[in-house]
């Protein structure tokens, strides 16, 4: 039992983006994981970051399962979640200093050591309201709980803006965290969807263009093509951080799955793109 209900974030989107009943949610995630096919050589890598979409599970859950299956069975202490803010646009990163996040599957503890480190830095502000109203971070939590059986701590971070400065700044801060907390095994989860509301064929072209940039770790092309609208991502800031980090740290990147809502559920007239990938 939680010591103080004020120290716990309750789910805001269970029952809409994903089931609120534990047994239904467990079965849905379990089915997605079983259906996902991840090469054995990828599952054996030392994965440091992954990309996962954040739409309703009936649309994007199968794609998300590929990234999470790649880290299933691995030991991590902390999962840092990077996600966009859809409702608030602020010139800083939004963090949370509550002790727990509740999911229908169970409670995830926050790592307050890393959060206190972030609170000490310029450009990071605590806002419970912004976190409470954001789905892009919350929808990652049931997958994280399920894959790691609730035995990891989390650090939730939202981007107030998604420009180049935020992308690079967060990459630099992650470098500081990895250096300062060397004994902590950390996984970074990047939450993003891709193109929005194009026809199926148009989305296929735009999203494959994005997948190619991710594979090539081409940060400059990523930024330029975002601004010229040749590619799209509603988690553009976190995704930019992923690409920048993979480039400067000479990491390898594998795209595991690329689909859109026309493949998973619904019409092909206006679709949303989803991608899963890992960095190692």
XYZ file of N, CA and C in Angstrom:
840
model
N 0.854 -1.207 0.000
C 0.000 0.000 0.000
C 0.878 1.241 0.000
N 0.508 2.222 -0.809
C 1.307 3.438 -0.896
C 1.183 4.258 0.382
N 2.301 4.850 0.772
C 2.333 5.620 2.010
C 1.557 6.931 1.875
N 1.571 7.518 0.679
C 0.980 8.833 0.497
C 0.441 8.921 -0.919
N -0.877 9.045 -1.056
C -1.471 9.056 -2.391
C -0.985 10.252 -3.214
N -0.564 11.331 -2.558
C -0.069 12.493 -3.290
C 1.268 12.228 -3.962
N 1.954 11.183 -3.540
C 3.251 10.861 -4.126
C 3.133 9.897 -5.298
N 1.901 9.620 -5.722
C 1.673 8.653 -6.794
C 0.901 9.283 -7.943
N 1.395 9.112 -9.153
C 0.658 9.536 -10.347
C -0.286 8.418 -10.764
N -1.560 8.733 -10.876
C -2.555 7.768 -11.325
C -2.622 7.768 -12.855
N -3.038 6.667 -13.458
C -3.181 6.648 -14.923
C -4.256 7.631 -15.391
N -3.975 8.304 -16.483
C -4.949 9.220 -17.077
C -5.604 8.643 -18.322
N -4.978 7.649 -18.950
C -5.436 7.173 -20.258
C -5.749 5.686 -20.291
N -5.746 5.007 -19.136
C -6.193 3.617 -19.120
C -7.690 3.602 -19.396
N -8.119 2.637 -20.199
C -9.510 2.593 -20.604
C -9.775 3.299 -21.901
N -8.772 4.050 -22.397
C -8.917 4.709 -23.705
C -7.784 4.270 -24.635
N -6.548 4.606 -24.300
C -5.418 4.207 -25.134
C -5.059 2.729 -24.936
N -5.374 2.194 -23.780
C -5.089 0.799 -23.468
C -6.083 0.338 -22.400
N -6.281 -0.981 -22.258
C -7.298 -1.465 -21.309
C -6.969 -1.090 -19.865
N -8.012 -0.844 -19.096
C -7.828 -0.515 -17.682
C -7.850 -1.755 -16.798
N -8.381 -2.870 -17.332
C -8.444 -4.110 -16.549
C -7.108 -4.840 -16.680
N -6.550 -5.270 -15.561
C -5.237 -5.900 -15.550
C -5.172 -7.111 -16.467
N -6.166 -8.002 -16.386
C -6.095 -9.240 -17.159
C -6.177 -8.972 -18.656
N -7.000 -7.992 -19.057
C -7.117 -7.657 -20.484
C -5.836 -7.015 -20.994
N -5.254 -6.141 -20.183
C -4.027 -5.455 -20.580
C -2.870 -6.447 -20.680
N -2.742 -7.318 -19.695
C -1.683 -8.330 -19.739
C -1.810 -9.211 -20.973
N -3.037 -9.651 -21.272
C -3.239 -10.523 -22.427
C -2.918 -9.800 -23.727
N -3.315 -8.523 -23.832
C -3.042 -7.754 -25.047
C -1.543 -7.619 -25.277
N -0.809 -7.213 -24.227
C 0.635 -7.050 -24.374
C 1.298 -8.392 -24.653
N 0.861 -9.427 -23.948
C 1.428 -10.763 -24.149
C 1.226 -11.230 -25.586
N 0.049 -11.006 -26.138
C -0.220 -11.387 -27.526
C 0.675 -10.620 -28.494
N 0.832 -9.327 -28.257
C 1.705 -8.519 -29.120
C 3.146 -9.040 -29.068
N 3.634 -9.305 -27.861
C 5.018 -9.777 -27.703
C 5.212 -11.118 -28.401
N 4.261 -12.013 -28.264
C 4.370 -13.329 -28.903
C 4.368 -13.219 -30.425
N 3.616 -12.261 -30.960
C 3.525 -12.101 -32.410
C 4.743 -11.379 -32.988
N 5.413 -10.573 -32.183
C 6.560 -9.805 -32.668
C 7.735 -10.737 -32.969
N 8.399 -10.479 -34.083
C 9.562 -11.268 -34.475
C 10.803 -10.379 -34.469
N 11.728 -10.690 -33.563
C 12.971 -9.930 -33.429
C 14.132 -10.895 -33.640
N 15.050 -10.608 -34.554
C 16.173 -11.519 -34.801
C 16.971 -11.803 -33.529
N 17.422 -13.046 -33.388
C 18.170 -13.445 -32.197
C 19.433 -12.609 -32.005
N 20.090 -12.242 -33.103
C 21.330 -11.468 -32.956
C 21.057 -10.087 -32.387
N 19.886 -9.524 -32.659
C 19.508 -8.232 -32.072
C 19.215 -8.403 -30.589
N 18.519 -9.444 -30.221
C 18.157 -9.669 -28.816
C 19.389 -9.912 -27.950
N 20.481 -10.336 -28.569
C 21.711 -10.589 -27.814
C 22.574 -9.338 -27.652
N 22.212 -8.241 -28.302
C 23.002 -7.014 -28.230
C 22.816 -6.316 -26.879
N 23.773 -5.477 -26.553
C 23.677 -4.626 -25.361
C 22.907 -3.371 -25.758
N 21.601 -3.448 -25.678
C 20.731 -2.368 -26.166
C 20.684 -1.239 -25.134
N 20.963 -0.022 -25.586
C 20.986 1.133 -24.690
C 19.778 2.042 -24.867
N 19.084 1.926 -26.007
C 17.932 2.792 -26.247
C 17.008 2.119 -27.253
N 15.735 2.473 -27.181
C 14.765 1.956 -28.146
C 13.771 3.047 -28.507
N 13.137 2.849 -29.659
C 12.069 3.736 -30.127
C 10.764 2.952 -30.090
N 9.719 3.571 -29.534
C 8.411 2.937 -29.448
C 7.319 3.962 -29.761
N 6.301 3.579 -30.530
C 5.192 4.508 -30.801
C 4.293 4.695 -29.588
N 3.376 5.664 -29.673
C 2.566 5.965 -28.487
C 1.090 6.195 -28.796
N 0.579 5.560 -29.824
C -0.852 5.662 -30.107
C -1.619 4.650 -29.266
N -2.932 4.573 -29.481
C -3.712 3.538 -28.827
C -3.155 2.171 -29.187
N -3.212 1.254 -28.238
C -2.557 -0.046 -28.439
C -3.110 -0.806 -29.640
N -4.387 -0.647 -29.956
C -4.935 -1.386 -31.093
C -4.319 -0.904 -32.404
N -3.782 0.304 -32.399
C -3.120 0.837 -33.586
C -1.619 0.555 -33.582
N -0.950 0.831 -32.466
C 0.518 0.816 -32.466
C 1.147 -0.212 -31.535
N 0.337 -0.934 -30.776
C 0.895 -1.857 -29.795
C 1.749 -2.953 -30.395
N 1.357 -3.467 -31.551
C 2.127 -4.528 -32.201
C 3.506 -4.025 -32.612
N 3.581 -2.793 -33.098
C 4.878 -2.217 -33.473
C 5.723 -1.982 -32.229
N 5.138 -1.429 -31.183
C 5.868 -1.200 -29.933
C 6.440 -2.498 -29.379
N 5.705 -3.588 -29.532
C 6.124 -4.873 -28.976
C 7.466 -5.337 -29.533
N 7.794 -4.934 -30.755
C 9.071 -5.345 -31.338
C 10.253 -4.762 -30.548
N 10.177 -3.484 -30.212
C 11.258 -2.873 -29.434
C 11.350 -3.485 -28.042
N 10.200 -3.666 -27.413
C 10.219 -4.195 -26.052
C 10.622 -5.664 -26.014
N 10.270 -6.421 -27.040
C 10.707 -7.820 -27.087
C 12.225 -7.906 -27.201
N 12.835 -6.914 -27.869
C 14.291 -6.913 -28.032
C 15.026 -6.786 -26.707
N 14.374 -6.204 -25.684
C 15.035 -6.041 -24.376
C 14.463 -6.977 -23.315
N 13.532 -7.824 -23.700
C 12.950 -8.776 -22.746
C 14.023 -9.741 -22.247
N 14.045 -9.939 -20.934
C 15.030 -10.829 -20.337
C 16.343 -10.159 -19.978
N 16.519 -8.901 -20.353
C 17.740 -8.165 -20.015
C 17.573 -7.472 -18.670
N 18.687 -7.190 -18.015
C 18.665 -6.556 -16.705
C 18.968 -5.062 -16.821
N 18.012 -4.257 -16.452
C 18.186 -2.807 -16.357
C 17.737 -2.364 -14.969
N 18.342 -1.301 -14.493
C 17.938 -0.719 -13.211
C 16.942 0.420 -13.396
N 17.166 1.206 -14.443
C 16.383 2.423 -14.660
C 16.015 2.541 -16.139
N 14.786 2.964 -16.389
C 14.345 3.304 -17.741
C 14.049 4.800 -17.780
N 14.808 5.523 -18.595
C 14.561 6.955 -18.808
C 13.662 7.084 -20.027
N 12.501 7.696 -19.842
C 11.515 7.814 -20.924
C 11.525 9.243 -21.446
N 11.777 9.391 -22.745
C 11.775 10.690 -23.415
C 10.539 10.771 -24.302
N 9.696 11.756 -24.058
C 8.426 11.844 -24.776
C 8.069 13.306 -25.057
N 7.257 13.549 -26.077
C 6.843 14.923 -26.374
C 5.662 15.355 -25.516
N 5.527 16.640 -25.336
C 4.342 17.200 -24.694
C 3.384 17.656 -25.792
N 2.186 17.071 -25.819
C 1.210 17.406 -26.857
C 0.360 18.627 -26.517
N 0.310 19.000 -25.252
C -0.650 20.021 -24.820
C -0.007 21.286 -24.264
N 1.257 21.207 -23.861
C 1.939 22.353 -23.272
C 3.253 22.572 -24.023
N 3.516 23.802 -24.428
C 4.745 24.126 -25.151
C 5.536 25.115 -24.298
N 6.610 24.612 -23.711
C 7.355 25.342 -22.696
C 8.835 25.287 -23.026
N 9.563 26.325 -22.643
C 10.986 26.371 -22.989
C 11.829 25.674 -21.923
N 11.413 24.481 -21.573
C 12.200 23.663 -20.657
C 11.683 22.228 -20.728
N 12.443 21.319 -20.152
C 12.023 19.928 -20.033
C 11.162 19.781 -18.782
N 10.148 18.906 -18.867
C 9.223 18.721 -17.758
C 9.503 17.370 -17.107
N 9.790 17.384 -15.816
C 10.059 16.155 -15.081
C 9.046 16.002 -13.948
N 9.166 14.937 -13.195
C 8.209 14.645 -12.125
C 8.983 14.139 -10.916
N 8.626 14.618 -9.740
C 9.332 14.195 -8.526
C 8.454 13.395 -7.571
N 7.320 12.882 -8.077
C 6.541 11.970 -7.256
C 7.283 10.632 -7.133
N 6.905 9.818 -6.187
C 7.664 8.593 -5.907
C 7.225 7.413 -6.750
N 5.971 7.420 -7.189
C 5.429 6.258 -7.879
C 4.593 6.682 -9.080
N 4.562 5.804 -10.090
C 3.595 5.909 -11.187
C 2.785 4.616 -11.177
N 1.479 4.746 -11.145
C 0.607 3.579 -11.107
C 0.218 3.164 -12.519
N 0.213 1.871 -12.779
C -0.321 1.308 -14.015
C -1.349 0.249 -13.625
N -2.202 -0.185 -14.549
C -3.136 -1.270 -14.222
C -2.431 -2.570 -13.851
N -1.155 -2.688 -14.208
C -0.403 -3.908 -13.905
C 0.301 -3.840 -12.558
N 0.519 -2.633 -12.052
C 1.234 -2.472 -10.792
C 1.928 -1.122 -10.726
N 2.734 -0.939 -9.697
C 3.386 0.334 -9.414
C 4.822 0.331 -9.941
N 5.204 1.426 -10.597
C 6.601 1.649 -10.973
C 7.173 2.756 -10.092
N 8.326 2.512 -9.487
C 8.999 3.514 -8.669
C 9.812 4.450 -9.544
N 9.869 5.715 -9.158
C 10.734 6.672 -9.844
C 12.127 6.647 -9.216
N 13.149 6.896 -10.015
C 14.512 6.998 -9.493
C 14.759 8.453 -9.101
N 14.642 8.725 -7.825
C 14.726 10.107 -7.350
C 16.157 10.643 -7.360
N 17.157 9.774 -7.377
C 18.541 10.250 -7.470
C 18.768 10.947 -8.805
N 18.352 10.313 -9.886
C 18.510 10.937 -11.207
C 17.594 12.140 -11.337
N 16.381 12.035 -10.811
C 15.454 13.167 -10.896
C 15.982 14.367 -10.120
N 16.550 14.148 -8.946
C 17.124 15.260 -8.185
C 18.317 15.866 -8.914
N 19.087 15.037 -9.609
C 20.181 15.551 -10.433
C 19.622 16.459 -11.528
N 18.539 16.043 -12.169
C 17.932 16.861 -13.223
C 17.337 18.148 -12.651
N 16.751 18.066 -11.451
C 16.181 19.258 -10.815
C 17.245 20.310 -10.527
N 18.488 19.887 -10.367
C 19.565 20.816 -10.058
C 20.095 21.542 -11.303
N 19.643 21.102 -12.481
C 20.151 21.667 -13.720
C 19.184 22.706 -14.280
N 19.726 23.719 -14.958
C 18.878 24.684 -15.643
C 18.149 24.001 -16.797
N 16.902 24.409 -16.998
C 16.157 23.884 -18.130
C 15.302 22.675 -17.812
N 15.224 22.291 -16.530
C 14.378 21.176 -16.114
C 13.453 21.659 -15.003
N 12.158 21.485 -15.191
C 11.177 21.942 -14.215
C 10.203 20.816 -13.884
N 9.764 20.771 -12.642
C 8.771 19.792 -12.208
C 7.379 20.329 -12.489
N 6.550 19.506 -13.135
C 5.139 19.867 -13.317
C 4.303 18.595 -13.304
N 3.543 18.391 -12.247
C 2.665 17.228 -12.173
C 1.533 17.356 -13.186
N 1.038 18.561 -13.380
C -0.094 18.752 -14.286
C 0.265 18.364 -15.715
N 1.436 18.809 -16.183
C 1.834 18.488 -17.551
C 2.001 16.979 -17.710
N 2.637 16.337 -16.734
C 2.796 14.884 -16.801
C 1.431 14.181 -16.774
N 0.527 14.664 -15.957
C -0.780 14.021 -15.819
C -1.585 14.062 -17.114
N -1.386 15.086 -17.922
C -2.204 15.261 -19.118
C -1.553 14.710 -20.383
N -0.393 14.066 -20.252
C 0.333 13.603 -21.441
C 0.224 12.091 -21.623
N -0.249 11.660 -22.796
C -0.396 10.226 -23.061
C 0.873 9.596 -23.619
N 1.734 10.384 -24.282
C 2.861 9.801 -25.018
C 3.847 9.083 -24.101
N 3.953 9.548 -22.869
C 4.810 8.879 -21.894
C 4.047 7.762 -21.178
N 2.807 8.033 -20.810
C 2.045 7.052 -20.035
C 1.870 5.725 -20.763
N 1.672 5.756 -22.090
C 1.394 4.500 -22.796
C 2.607 3.572 -22.847
N 3.796 4.091 -22.543
C 4.976 3.223 -22.473
C 5.012 2.415 -21.175
N 4.345 2.889 -20.146
C 4.509 2.307 -18.814
C 4.024 0.864 -18.703
N 2.848 0.508 -19.238
C 2.453 -0.903 -19.130
C 3.425 -1.855 -19.828
N 3.958 -1.473 -20.977
C 4.961 -2.303 -21.640
C 6.204 -2.448 -20.758
N 6.653 -1.332 -20.183
C 7.839 -1.366 -19.318
C 7.589 -2.263 -18.112
N 6.423 -2.105 -17.495
C 6.108 -2.937 -16.324
C 6.074 -4.408 -16.719
N 5.406 -4.716 -17.813
C 5.238 -6.108 -18.244
C 6.589 -6.749 -18.570
N 7.412 -6.071 -19.351
C 8.676 -6.646 -19.820
C 9.649 -6.871 -18.668
N 9.664 -5.964 -17.710
C 10.628 -6.048 -16.605
C 9.971 -6.464 -15.285
N 8.730 -6.898 -15.362
C 8.006 -7.390 -14.193
C 7.984 -6.362 -13.059
N 7.947 -5.096 -13.424
C 7.871 -4.026 -12.436
C 9.135 -3.791 -11.642
N 10.247 -4.408 -12.061
C 11.473 -4.373 -11.252
C 12.474 -3.329 -11.725
N 12.027 -2.349 -12.489
C 12.886 -1.228 -12.863
C 12.293 0.060 -12.299
N 13.154 1.049 -12.133
C 12.692 2.387 -11.787
C 12.619 3.214 -13.068
N 11.843 4.273 -13.037
C 11.678 5.099 -14.225
C 12.050 6.553 -13.947
N 12.398 7.251 -15.024
C 12.632 8.696 -14.998
C 11.838 9.287 -16.159
N 10.697 9.944 -15.879
C 9.859 10.499 -16.944
C 10.300 11.911 -17.336
N 10.536 12.122 -18.640
C 10.973 13.425 -19.134
C 10.158 13.790 -20.370
N 9.523 14.961 -20.332
C 8.790 15.486 -21.476
C 9.537 16.674 -22.070
N 9.471 16.805 -23.386
C 10.088 17.921 -24.089
C 9.086 19.059 -24.204
N 9.447 20.227 -23.682
C 8.585 21.389 -23.835
C 8.595 21.931 -25.243
N 9.707 21.744 -25.943
C 9.834 22.097 -27.358
C 10.584 20.962 -28.049
N 10.528 20.955 -29.384
C 11.141 19.846 -30.109
C 12.124 20.331 -31.171
N 12.835 21.399 -30.855
C 13.789 21.943 -31.810
C 15.172 21.314 -31.629
N 16.103 21.738 -32.473
C 17.458 21.181 -32.454
C 18.127 21.353 -31.090
N 17.941 22.513 -30.464
C 18.563 22.785 -29.174
C 18.126 21.751 -28.135
N 16.831 21.448 -28.091
C 16.335 20.467 -27.136
C 16.893 19.081 -27.439
N 16.986 18.734 -28.713
C 17.517 17.421 -29.094
C 18.947 17.245 -28.584
N 19.790 18.229 -28.856
C 21.211 18.135 -28.499
C 21.392 18.263 -26.991
N 20.653 19.183 -26.365
C 20.775 19.372 -24.921
C 20.469 18.084 -24.165
N 19.393 17.402 -24.561
C 19.037 16.173 -23.857
C 20.074 15.094 -24.080
N 20.655 15.040 -25.265
C 21.727 14.069 -25.522
C 22.918 14.335 -24.605
N 23.258 15.599 -24.439
C 24.374 15.955 -23.561
C 24.061 15.620 -22.105
N 22.827 15.868 -21.676
C 22.426 15.559 -20.300
C 22.438 14.053 -20.065
N 21.996 13.291 -21.049
C 22.061 11.832 -20.919
C 23.501 11.366 -20.756
N 24.409 11.994 -21.501
C 25.822 11.672 -21.342
C 26.300 11.926 -19.920
N 25.852 13.031 -19.321
C 26.208 13.329 -17.935
C 25.629 12.282 -16.982
N 24.397 11.856 -17.248
C 23.763 10.848 -16.391
C 24.517 9.527 -16.472
N 24.855 9.100 -17.684
C 25.595 7.851 -17.842
C 26.937 7.917 -17.121
N 27.568 9.084 -17.136
C 28.860 9.250 -16.484
C 28.726 9.290 -14.961
N 27.724 10.015 -14.477
C 27.557 10.196 -13.032
C 27.029 8.926 -12.365
N 26.172 8.189 -13.064
C 25.543 6.991 -12.493
C 26.073 5.751 -13.213
N 27.383 5.567 -13.141
C 28.045 4.491 -13.890
C 27.612 3.102 -13.438
N 27.229 2.971 -12.188
C 26.858 1.661 -11.666
C 25.391 1.326 -11.906
N 24.674 2.223 -12.573
C 23.251 2.021 -12.839
C 23.084 1.616 -14.306
N 22.450 0.485 -14.544
C 22.190 0.025 -15.901
C 20.946 0.727 -16.424
N 21.126 1.568 -17.451
C 20.064 2.457 -17.913
C 19.620 2.083 -19.324
N 18.318 2.087 -19.540
C 17.714 1.974 -20.868
C 16.969 3.267 -21.160
N 17.153 3.807 -22.353
C 16.424 5.007 -22.779
C 15.291 4.582 -23.719
N 14.077 5.021 -23.424
C 12.917 4.762 -24.280
C 12.488 6.068 -24.934
N 12.474 6.079 -26.253
C 12.062 7.250 -27.032
C 10.648 7.010 -27.543
N 9.733 7.896 -27.198
C 8.324 7.751 -27.552
C 7.973 8.679 -28.713
N 7.617 8.093 -29.856
C 7.235 8.919 -31.002
C 6.381 8.139 -31.988
N 5.430 8.821 -32.620
C 4.793 8.332 -33.831
C 5.432 9.055 -35.009
N 5.096 8.634 -36.220
C 5.700 9.251 -37.406
C 4.671 10.118 -38.129
N 4.500 9.941 -39.427
C 3.648 10.839 -40.209
C 2.187 10.736 -39.769
N 1.465 11.827 -39.967
C 0.070 11.912 -39.544
C -0.865 12.295 -40.689
N -1.893 11.485 -40.883
C -3.068 11.811 -41.688
C -2.789 12.026 -43.169
N -1.866 11.243 -43.691
C -1.688 11.145 -45.132
C -2.391 9.881 -45.617
N -2.500 9.716 -46.925
C -2.990 8.448 -47.435
C -1.953 7.372 -47.158
N -2.385 6.140 -47.270
C -1.494 5.007 -46.991
C -0.234 5.089 -47.842
N -0.386 5.318 -49.128
C 0.774 5.346 -50.029
C 1.699 6.521 -49.734
N 1.125 7.680 -49.416
C 1.949 8.841 -49.069
C 2.724 8.584 -47.780
N 2.057 8.015 -46.785
C 2.708 7.722 -45.506
C 3.833 6.715 -45.692
N 3.629 5.748 -46.556
C 4.656 4.733 -46.808
C 5.949 5.395 -47.282
N 5.830 6.354 -48.178
C 7.012 7.045 -48.711
C 7.668 7.897 -47.625
N 6.873 8.695 -46.911
C 7.407 9.595 -45.880
C 8.076 8.810 -44.755
N 7.430 7.758 -44.289
C 7.953 7.013 -43.142
C 9.159 6.160 -43.503
N 9.213 5.647 -44.709
C 10.416 4.928 -45.142
C 11.597 5.880 -45.297
N 11.311 7.103 -45.673
C 12.366 8.124 -45.712
C 12.922 8.346 -44.300
N 12.038 8.395 -43.319
C 12.475 8.550 -41.929
C 13.281 7.342 -41.476
N 12.797 6.142 -41.777
C 13.506 4.929 -41.370
C 14.919 4.908 -41.928
N 15.088 5.382 -43.138
C 16.410 5.414 -43.759
C 17.340 6.373 -43.029
N 16.823 7.523 -42.621
C 17.621 8.487 -41.865
C 18.037 7.894 -40.516
N 17.107 7.195 -39.857
C 17.422 6.579 -38.566
C 18.518 5.535 -38.731
N 18.409 4.715 -39.766
C 19.436 3.684 -40.005
C 20.800 4.312 -40.261
N 20.813 5.418 -40.988
C 22.069 6.079 -41.331
C 22.586 6.984 -40.211
N 21.739 7.203 -39.183
C 22.105 8.068 -38.042
C 22.489 9.465 -38.520
N 21.762 9.958 -39.520
C 22.091 11.222 -40.194
C 21.333 12.369 -39.526
N 21.932 12.924 -38.478
C 21.250 13.944 -37.688
C 20.980 15.209 -38.486
N 21.946 15.661 -39.281
C 21.753 16.900 -40.036
C 20.625 16.759 -41.057
N 20.576 15.633 -41.746
C 19.473 15.411 -42.687
C 18.145 15.331 -41.950
N 18.181 14.723 -40.775
C 16.962 14.622 -39.967
C 16.406 16.009 -39.656
N 17.240 16.886 -39.146
C 16.786 18.234 -38.784
C 16.317 18.995 -40.027
N 17.100 18.950 -41.078
C 16.749 19.689 -42.303
C 15.448 19.186 -42.914
N 15.263 17.869 -42.926
C 14.058 17.318 -43.550
C 12.826 17.488 -42.672
N 13.022 17.574 -41.371
C 11.902 17.929 -40.500
C 11.403 19.328 -40.818
N 12.345 20.269 -40.916
C 11.964 21.660 -41.156
C 11.359 21.860 -42.537
N 11.781 21.060 -43.509
C 11.216 21.162 -44.860
C 9.995 20.263 -45.037
N 9.603 19.567 -43.946
C 8.399 18.732 -43.890
C 8.457 17.536 -44.846
N 9.651 17.065 -45.141
C 9.791 15.849 -45.950
C 9.670 14.588 -45.094
N 9.822 14.766 -43.780
C 9.569 13.702 -42.814
C 8.750 14.289 -41.673
N 8.119 13.432 -40.884
C 7.284 13.898 -39.782
C 7.454 12.984 -38.577
N 7.382 13.572 -37.392
C 7.369 12.807 -36.146
C 6.758 13.681 -35.067
N 5.802 13.150 -34.317
C 5.229 13.958 -33.237
C 6.068 13.847 -31.967
N 7.081 12.971 -31.997
C 8.090 12.951 -30.941
C 9.421 13.351 -31.543
N 9.404 14.426 -32.315
C 10.594 14.831 -33.069
C 11.783 15.131 -32.169
N 11.531 15.720 -30.993
C 12.623 16.029 -30.075
C 13.304 14.780 -29.544
N 12.554 13.880 -28.910
C 13.165 12.629 -28.437
C 13.827 11.832 -29.558
N 13.187 11.762 -30.728
C 13.771 11.013 -31.840
C 15.071 11.658 -32.307
N 15.117 12.988 -32.321
C 16.354 13.679 -32.675
C 17.472 13.374 -31.695
N 17.137 13.304 -30.414
C 18.128 12.936 -29.403
C 18.662 11.530 -29.666
N 17.786 10.604 -30.010
C 18.182 9.229 -30.323
C 19.166 9.206 -31.492
N 18.842 9.912 -32.567
C 19.701 9.913 -33.749
C 21.039 10.586 -33.440
N 21.001 11.706 -32.728
C 22.224 12.421 -32.369
C 23.136 11.549 -31.503
N 22.550 10.893 -30.507
C 23.336 10.031 -29.616
C 23.968 8.864 -30.377
N 23.203 8.233 -31.247
C 23.729 7.091 -31.985
C 24.872 7.513 -32.888
N 24.799 8.743 -33.390
C 25.843 9.259 -34.278
C 27.118 9.574 -33.506
N 27.018 10.396 -32.455
C 28.236 10.848 -31.767
C 28.888 9.725 -30.967
N 28.101 8.718 -30.564
C 28.658 7.604 -29.796
C 28.991 6.398 -30.665
N 28.829 6.566 -31.980
C 29.152 5.499 -32.938
C 28.432 4.198 -32.594
N 27.154 4.310 -32.251
C 26.336 3.137 -31.952
C 25.672 2.613 -33.232
N 25.271 1.367 -33.179
C 24.531 0.774 -34.284
C 23.032 0.922 -34.027
N 22.267 1.021 -35.101
C 20.818 1.152 -35.001
C 20.161 0.151 -35.942
N 19.153 -0.538 -35.438
C 18.365 -1.450 -36.274
C 16.898 -1.064 -36.188
N 16.268 -0.858 -37.335
C 14.826 -0.652 -37.402
C 14.168 -2.030 -37.416
N 13.274 -2.277 -36.478
C 12.674 -3.595 -36.311
C 11.333 -3.737 -37.010
N 10.551 -2.662 -37.031
C 9.223 -2.730 -37.650
C 8.778 -1.340 -38.070
N 8.136 -1.265 -39.232
C 7.593 0.002 -39.731
C 6.237 -0.296 -40.349
N 5.182 0.197 -39.717
C 3.822 0.021 -40.203
C 3.073 1.332 -40.008
N 1.822 1.360 -40.436
C 0.965 2.487 -40.083
C -0.419 1.965 -39.725
N -1.285 2.875 -39.312
C -2.598 2.458 -38.821
C -3.425 1.783 -39.903
N -3.092 2.014 -41.172
C -3.764 1.302 -42.248
C -3.420 -0.173 -42.276
N -2.263 -0.525 -41.712
C -1.867 -1.930 -41.605
C -2.474 -2.606 -40.386
N -2.645 -1.842 -39.305
C -2.995 -2.446 -38.024
C -4.473 -2.338 -37.686
N -5.092 -1.205 -37.998
C -6.496 -1.023 -37.641
C -7.036 0.241 -38.304
N -8.110 0.081 -39.061
C -8.747 1.280 -39.591
C -8.521 1.508 -41.067
N -8.938 2.662 -41.511
C -8.931 3.027 -42.918
C -7.525 3.294 -43.434
N -7.352 3.186 -44.755
C -6.081 3.537 -45.382
C -6.122 4.946 -45.971
N -7.223 5.657 -45.753
C -7.351 7.010 -46.310
C -6.528 8.037 -45.546
N -6.552 7.961 -44.218
C -5.806 8.876 -43.364
C -5.133 8.047 -42.276
N -3.817 7.926 -42.359
C -3.125 6.990 -41.476
C -2.078 7.705 -40.632
N -1.612 7.012 -39.586
C -0.510 7.476 -38.736
C 0.579 6.419 -38.772
N 1.845 6.857 -38.882
C 2.960 5.939 -39.005
C 3.569 5.564 -37.661
N 4.050 4.303 -37.574
C 4.649 3.779 -36.351
C 5.934 3.034 -36.679
N 6.946 3.221 -35.832
C 8.239 2.578 -36.050
C 8.797 2.094 -34.722
N 9.439 0.937 -34.762
C 10.216 0.460 -33.606
C 11.663 0.284 -34.048
N 12.593 0.612 -33.167
C 14.021 0.508 -33.469
C 14.792 0.397 -32.163
N 16.038 -0.081 -32.265
C 16.894 -0.186 -31.093
C 18.291 0.337 -31.422
N 18.962 0.814 -30.394
C 20.352 1.285 -30.486
C 21.216 0.408 -29.588
N 22.403 0.006 -30.101
C 23.283 -0.871 -29.325
C 24.733 -0.628 -29.691
